Amino acid sequence: MPAAHDLAMLEGDELAARLGDSRRELFNLRFQLATGQLDNPARLGQVRRDIARMLTVLRGREILEAEGAYVAPTAEEHEAARAKLAAEDAEREERAAARAAAAEAEASDEDVADFDEEDEEDEEDEEDEEEDEA
């Protein structure tokens, strides 16, 4: 979850691109929620708060620019904020991949258990048929 200070250090175009990405992510999360495929419902609130934070930073810039008081961040501040946000994004993607892998493993374990139960039932059916023939 990016801090407002880190977002304020980004350039306007980059912040607008992040805002667009977050809005697309929110749309996808809502779609997953509607279809029952959402793994982490808490992510909805996180993305909404991130969008609100970005809009707040953009509006604050707009007001400062109108007053003539806006001072753009230095190159060092910009790069530091970009690196920190990239690390947070990578960490979030890593956690999502781990959750997906865990869910996949759980699903495959359930499939194996279902398959084993079916095999046992088939064997019992064959034994019953053999007994009936005898």
PDB file of C-alpha atoms in Angstrom:
ATOM      1  CA  MET A   1       0.000   0.000   0.000  1.00  0.00           C
ATOM      2  CA  PRO A   2       1.779   3.137  -1.189  1.00  0.00           C
ATOM      3  CA  ALA A   3       2.051   6.038   1.209  1.00  0.00           C
ATOM      4  CA  ALA A   4       0.791   9.445   0.116  1.00  0.00           C
ATOM      5  CA  HIS A   5       4.302  10.866   0.468  1.00  0.00           C
ATOM      6  CA  ASP A   6       5.679   8.266  -1.945  1.00  0.00           C
ATOM      7  CA  LEU A   7       2.893   8.962  -4.416  1.00  0.00           C
ATOM      8  CA  ALA A   8       3.521  12.704  -4.156  1.00  0.00           C
ATOM      9  CA  MET A   9       7.112  12.130  -5.273  1.00  0.00           C
ATOM     10  CA  LEU A  10       5.982  10.630  -8.595  1.00  0.00           C
ATOM     11  CA  GLU A  11       5.578  12.634 -11.774  1.00  0.00           C
ATOM     12  CA  GLY A  12       2.046  13.475 -12.897  1.00  0.00           C
ATOM     13  CA  ASP A  13       2.074  11.082 -15.858  1.00  0.00           C
ATOM     14  CA  GLU A  14       3.364   8.207 -13.783  1.00  0.00           C
ATOM     15  CA  LEU A  15       0.817   8.871 -11.056  1.00  0.00           C
ATOM     16  CA  ALA A  16      -1.977   9.015 -13.648  1.00  0.00           C
ATOM     17  CA  ALA A  17      -0.778   5.681 -15.092  1.00  0.00           C
ATOM     18  CA  ARG A  18      -0.796   4.101 -11.624  1.00  0.00           C
ATOM     19  CA  LEU A  19      -4.290   5.494 -11.070  1.00  0.00           C
ATOM     20  CA  GLY A  20      -5.469   3.897 -14.310  1.00  0.00           C
ATOM     21  CA  ASP A  21      -3.881   0.572 -13.347  1.00  0.00           C
ATOM     22  CA  SER A  22      -5.560   0.676  -9.952  1.00  0.00           C
ATOM     23  CA  ARG A  23      -8.922   1.462 -11.481  1.00  0.00           C
ATOM     24  CA  ARG A  24      -8.553  -1.496 -13.873  1.00  0.00           C
ATOM     25  CA  GLU A  25      -7.561  -3.721 -10.956  1.00  0.00           C
ATOM     26  CA  LEU A  26     -10.619  -2.567  -9.002  1.00  0.00           C
ATOM     27  CA  PHE A  27     -12.837  -3.349 -11.991  1.00  0.00           C
ATOM     28  CA  ASN A  28     -11.321  -6.842 -12.270  1.00  0.00           C
ATOM     29  CA  LEU A  29     -11.713  -7.425  -8.531  1.00  0.00           C
ATOM     30  CA  ARG A  30     -15.364  -6.406  -8.676  1.00  0.00           C
ATOM     31  CA  PHE A  31     -15.884  -8.750 -11.605  1.00  0.00           C
ATOM     32  CA  GLN A  32     -14.224 -11.604  -9.688  1.00  0.00           C
ATOM     33  CA  LEU A  33     -16.409 -10.827  -6.677  1.00  0.00           C
ATOM     34  CA  ALA A  34     -19.557 -10.993  -8.813  1.00  0.00           C
ATOM     35  CA  THR A  35     -18.531 -14.336 -10.344  1.00  0.00           C
ATOM     36  CA  GLY A  36     -17.434 -15.825  -7.009  1.00  0.00           C
ATOM     37  CA  GLN A  37     -13.764 -16.140  -7.992  1.00  0.00           C
ATOM     38  CA  LEU A  38     -12.309 -13.519  -5.629  1.00  0.00           C
ATOM     39  CA  ASP A  39      -9.657 -15.052  -3.362  1.00  0.00           C
ATOM     40  CA  ASN A  40      -8.903 -12.000  -1.228  1.00  0.00           C
ATOM     41  CA  PRO A  41     -11.899  -9.724  -0.641  1.00  0.00           C
ATOM     42  CA  ALA A  42      -9.790  -7.392   1.529  1.00  0.00           C
ATOM     43  CA  ARG A  43      -7.942  -6.388  -1.630  1.00  0.00           C
ATOM     44  CA  LEU A  44     -11.054  -4.479  -2.766  1.00  0.00           C
ATOM     45  CA  GLY A  45     -10.754  -2.056   0.138  1.00  0.00           C
ATOM     46  CA  GLN A  46      -7.006  -1.709  -0.310  1.00  0.00           C
ATOM     47  CA  VAL A  47      -7.352  -0.787  -3.965  1.00  0.00           C
ATOM     48  CA  ARG A  48     -10.179   1.665  -3.230  1.00  0.00           C
ATOM     49  CA  ARG A  49      -8.032   3.379  -0.597  1.00  0.00           C
ATOM     50  CA  ASP A  50      -5.062   3.485  -2.994  1.00  0.00           C
ATOM     51  CA  ILE A  51      -7.258   5.140  -5.635  1.00  0.00           C
ATOM     52  CA  ALA A  52      -8.517   7.687  -3.102  1.00  0.00           C
ATOM     53  CA  ARG A  53      -4.939   8.384  -1.991  1.00  0.00           C
ATOM     54  CA  MET A  54      -3.830   8.987  -5.596  1.00  0.00           C
ATOM     55  CA  LEU A  55      -6.786  11.250  -6.305  1.00  0.00           C
ATOM     56  CA  THR A  56      -6.012  13.220  -3.151  1.00  0.00           C
ATOM     57  CA  VAL A  57      -2.397  13.733  -4.221  1.00  0.00           C
ATOM     58  CA  LEU A  58      -3.479  14.808  -7.709  1.00  0.00           C
ATOM     59  CA  ARG A  59      -6.038  17.256  -6.296  1.00  0.00           C
ATOM     60  CA  GLY A  60      -3.484  18.680  -3.857  1.00  0.00           C
ATOM     61  CA  ARG A  61      -1.095  19.251  -6.759  1.00  0.00           C
ATOM     62  CA  GLU A  62      -3.836  20.887  -8.768  1.00  0.00           C
ATOM     63  CA  ILE A  63      -4.583  23.310  -5.930  1.00  0.00           C
ATOM     64  CA  LEU A  64      -0.898  24.118  -5.374  1.00  0.00           C
ATOM     65  CA  GLU A  65      -0.361  24.678  -9.095  1.00  0.00           C
ATOM     66  CA  ALA A  66      -3.340  27.050  -9.201  1.00  0.00           C
ATOM     67  CA  GLU A  67      -1.828  29.003  -6.307  1.00  0.00           C
ATOM     68  CA  GLY A  68       1.603  28.901  -7.933  1.00  0.00           C
ATOM     69  CA  ALA A  69       3.102  27.151  -4.905  1.00  0.00           C
ATOM     70  CA  TYR A  70       3.759  23.656  -6.344  1.00  0.00           C
ATOM     71  CA  VAL A  71       7.389  22.529  -6.246  1.00  0.00           C
ATOM     72  CA  ALA A  72       8.166  19.376  -8.187  1.00  0.00           C
ATOM     73  CA  PRO A  73      10.149  16.663  -6.383  1.00  0.00           C
ATOM     74  CA  THR A  74      13.859  16.348  -7.105  1.00  0.00           C
ATOM     75  CA  ALA A  75      15.194  13.540  -9.285  1.00  0.00           C
ATOM     76  CA  GLU A  76      16.548  11.692  -6.232  1.00  0.00           C
ATOM     77  CA  GLU A  77      13.217  11.877  -4.442  1.00  0.00           C
ATOM     78  CA  HIS A  78      11.450  10.718  -7.583  1.00  0.00           C
ATOM     79  CA  GLU A  79      13.765   7.718  -8.075  1.00  0.00           C
ATOM     80  CA  ALA A  80      13.579   6.733  -4.401  1.00  0.00           C
ATOM     81  CA  ALA A  81       9.785   6.823  -4.468  1.00  0.00           C
ATOM     82  CA  ARG A  82       9.688   4.869  -7.729  1.00  0.00           C
ATOM     83  CA  ALA A  83      12.005   2.171  -6.316  1.00  0.00           C
ATOM     84  CA  LYS A  84       9.988   1.881  -3.098  1.00  0.00           C
ATOM     85  CA  LEU A  85       6.695   1.579  -4.984  1.00  0.00           C
ATOM     86  CA  ALA A  86       8.180  -0.981  -7.390  1.00  0.00           C
ATOM     87  CA  ALA A  87       9.350  -3.080  -4.427  1.00  0.00           C
ATOM     88  CA  GLU A  88       5.864  -2.902  -2.859  1.00  0.00           C
ATOM     89  CA  ASP A  89       4.278  -3.934  -6.164  1.00  0.00           C
ATOM     90  CA  ALA A  90       6.668  -6.879  -6.527  1.00  0.00           C
ATOM     91  CA  GLU A  91       5.977  -7.996  -2.958  1.00  0.00           C
ATOM     92  CA  ARG A  92       2.206  -7.817  -3.523  1.00  0.00           C
ATOM     93  CA  GLU A  93       2.499  -9.831  -6.753  1.00  0.00           C
ATOM     94  CA  GLU A  94       4.674 -12.403  -4.980  1.00  0.00           C
ATOM     95  CA  ARG A  95       2.072 -12.817  -2.213  1.00  0.00           C
ATOM     96  CA  ALA A  96      -0.697 -13.154  -4.795  1.00  0.00           C
ATOM     97  CA  ALA A  97       1.282 -15.818  -6.665  1.00  0.00           C
ATOM     98  CA  ALA A  98       1.884 -17.702  -3.408  1.00  0.00           C
ATOM     99  CA  ARG A  99      -1.845 -17.567  -2.577  1.00  0.00           C
ATOM    100  CA  ALA A 100      -2.705 -18.808  -6.062  1.00  0.00           C
ATOM    101  CA  ALA A 101      -0.186 -21.654  -5.791  1.00  0.00           C
ATOM    102  CA  ALA A 102      -1.575 -22.636  -2.379  1.00  0.00           C
ATOM    103  CA  ALA A 103      -5.130 -22.608  -3.717  1.00  0.00           C
ATOM    104  CA  GLU A 104      -4.041 -24.677  -6.710  1.00  0.00           C
ATOM    105  CA  ALA A 105      -2.280 -27.194  -4.465  1.00  0.00           C
ATOM    106  CA  GLU A 106      -5.338 -27.424  -2.242  1.00  0.00           C
ATOM    107  CA  ALA A 107      -7.567 -27.995  -5.258  1.00  0.00           C
ATOM    108  CA  SER A 108      -5.290 -30.723  -6.603  1.00  0.00           C
ATOM    109  CA  ASP A 109      -5.221 -32.418  -3.164  1.00  0.00           C
ATOM    110  CA  GLU A 110      -9.018 -32.417  -3.158  1.00  0.00           C
ATOM    111  CA  ASP A 111      -9.035 -33.891  -6.673  1.00  0.00           C
ATOM    112  CA  VAL A 112      -6.688 -36.679  -5.593  1.00  0.00           C
ATOM    113  CA  ALA A 113      -8.840 -37.410  -2.537  1.00  0.00           C
ATOM    114  CA  ASP A 114     -11.971 -37.500  -4.705  1.00  0.00           C
ATOM    115  CA  PHE A 115     -10.216 -39.788  -7.173  1.00  0.00           C
ATOM    116  CA  ASP A 116      -9.134 -42.161  -4.382  1.00  0.00           C
ATOM    117  CA  GLU A 117     -12.695 -42.315  -3.045  1.00  0.00           C
ATOM    118  CA  GLU A 118     -14.007 -43.088  -6.528  1.00  0.00           C
ATOM    119  CA  ASP A 119     -11.442 -45.899  -6.902  1.00  0.00           C
ATOM    120  CA  GLU A 120     -12.534 -47.409  -3.583  1.00  0.00           C
ATOM    121  CA  GLU A 121     -16.182 -47.202  -4.623  1.00  0.00           C
ATOM    122  CA  ASP A 122     -15.389 -48.845  -7.978  1.00  0.00           C
ATOM    123  CA  GLU A 123     -13.505 -51.653  -6.241  1.00  0.00           C
ATOM    124  CA  GLU A 124     -16.432 -52.200  -3.852  1.00  0.00           C
ATOM    125  CA  ASP A 125     -18.835 -52.289  -6.801  1.00  0.00           C
ATOM    126  CA  GLU A 126     -16.665 -54.870  -8.586  1.00  0.00           C
ATOM    127  CA  GLU A 127     -16.504 -57.006  -5.425  1.00  0.00           C
ATOM    128  CA  ASP A 128     -20.293 -56.816  -5.076  1.00  0.00           C
ATOM    129  CA  GLU A 129     -20.717 -57.852  -8.707  1.00  0.00           C
ATOM    130  CA  GLU A 130     -18.348 -60.803  -8.220  1.00  0.00           C
ATOM    131  CA  GLU A 131     -20.290 -61.904  -5.137  1.00  0.00           C
ATOM    132  CA  ASP A 132     -23.575 -61.650  -7.043  1.00  0.00           C
ATOM    133  CA  GLU A 133     -22.182 -63.799  -9.866  1.00  0.00           C
ATOM    134  CA  ALA A 134     -21.003 -66.431  -7.412  1.00  0.00           C
TER     135      ALA A 134
END
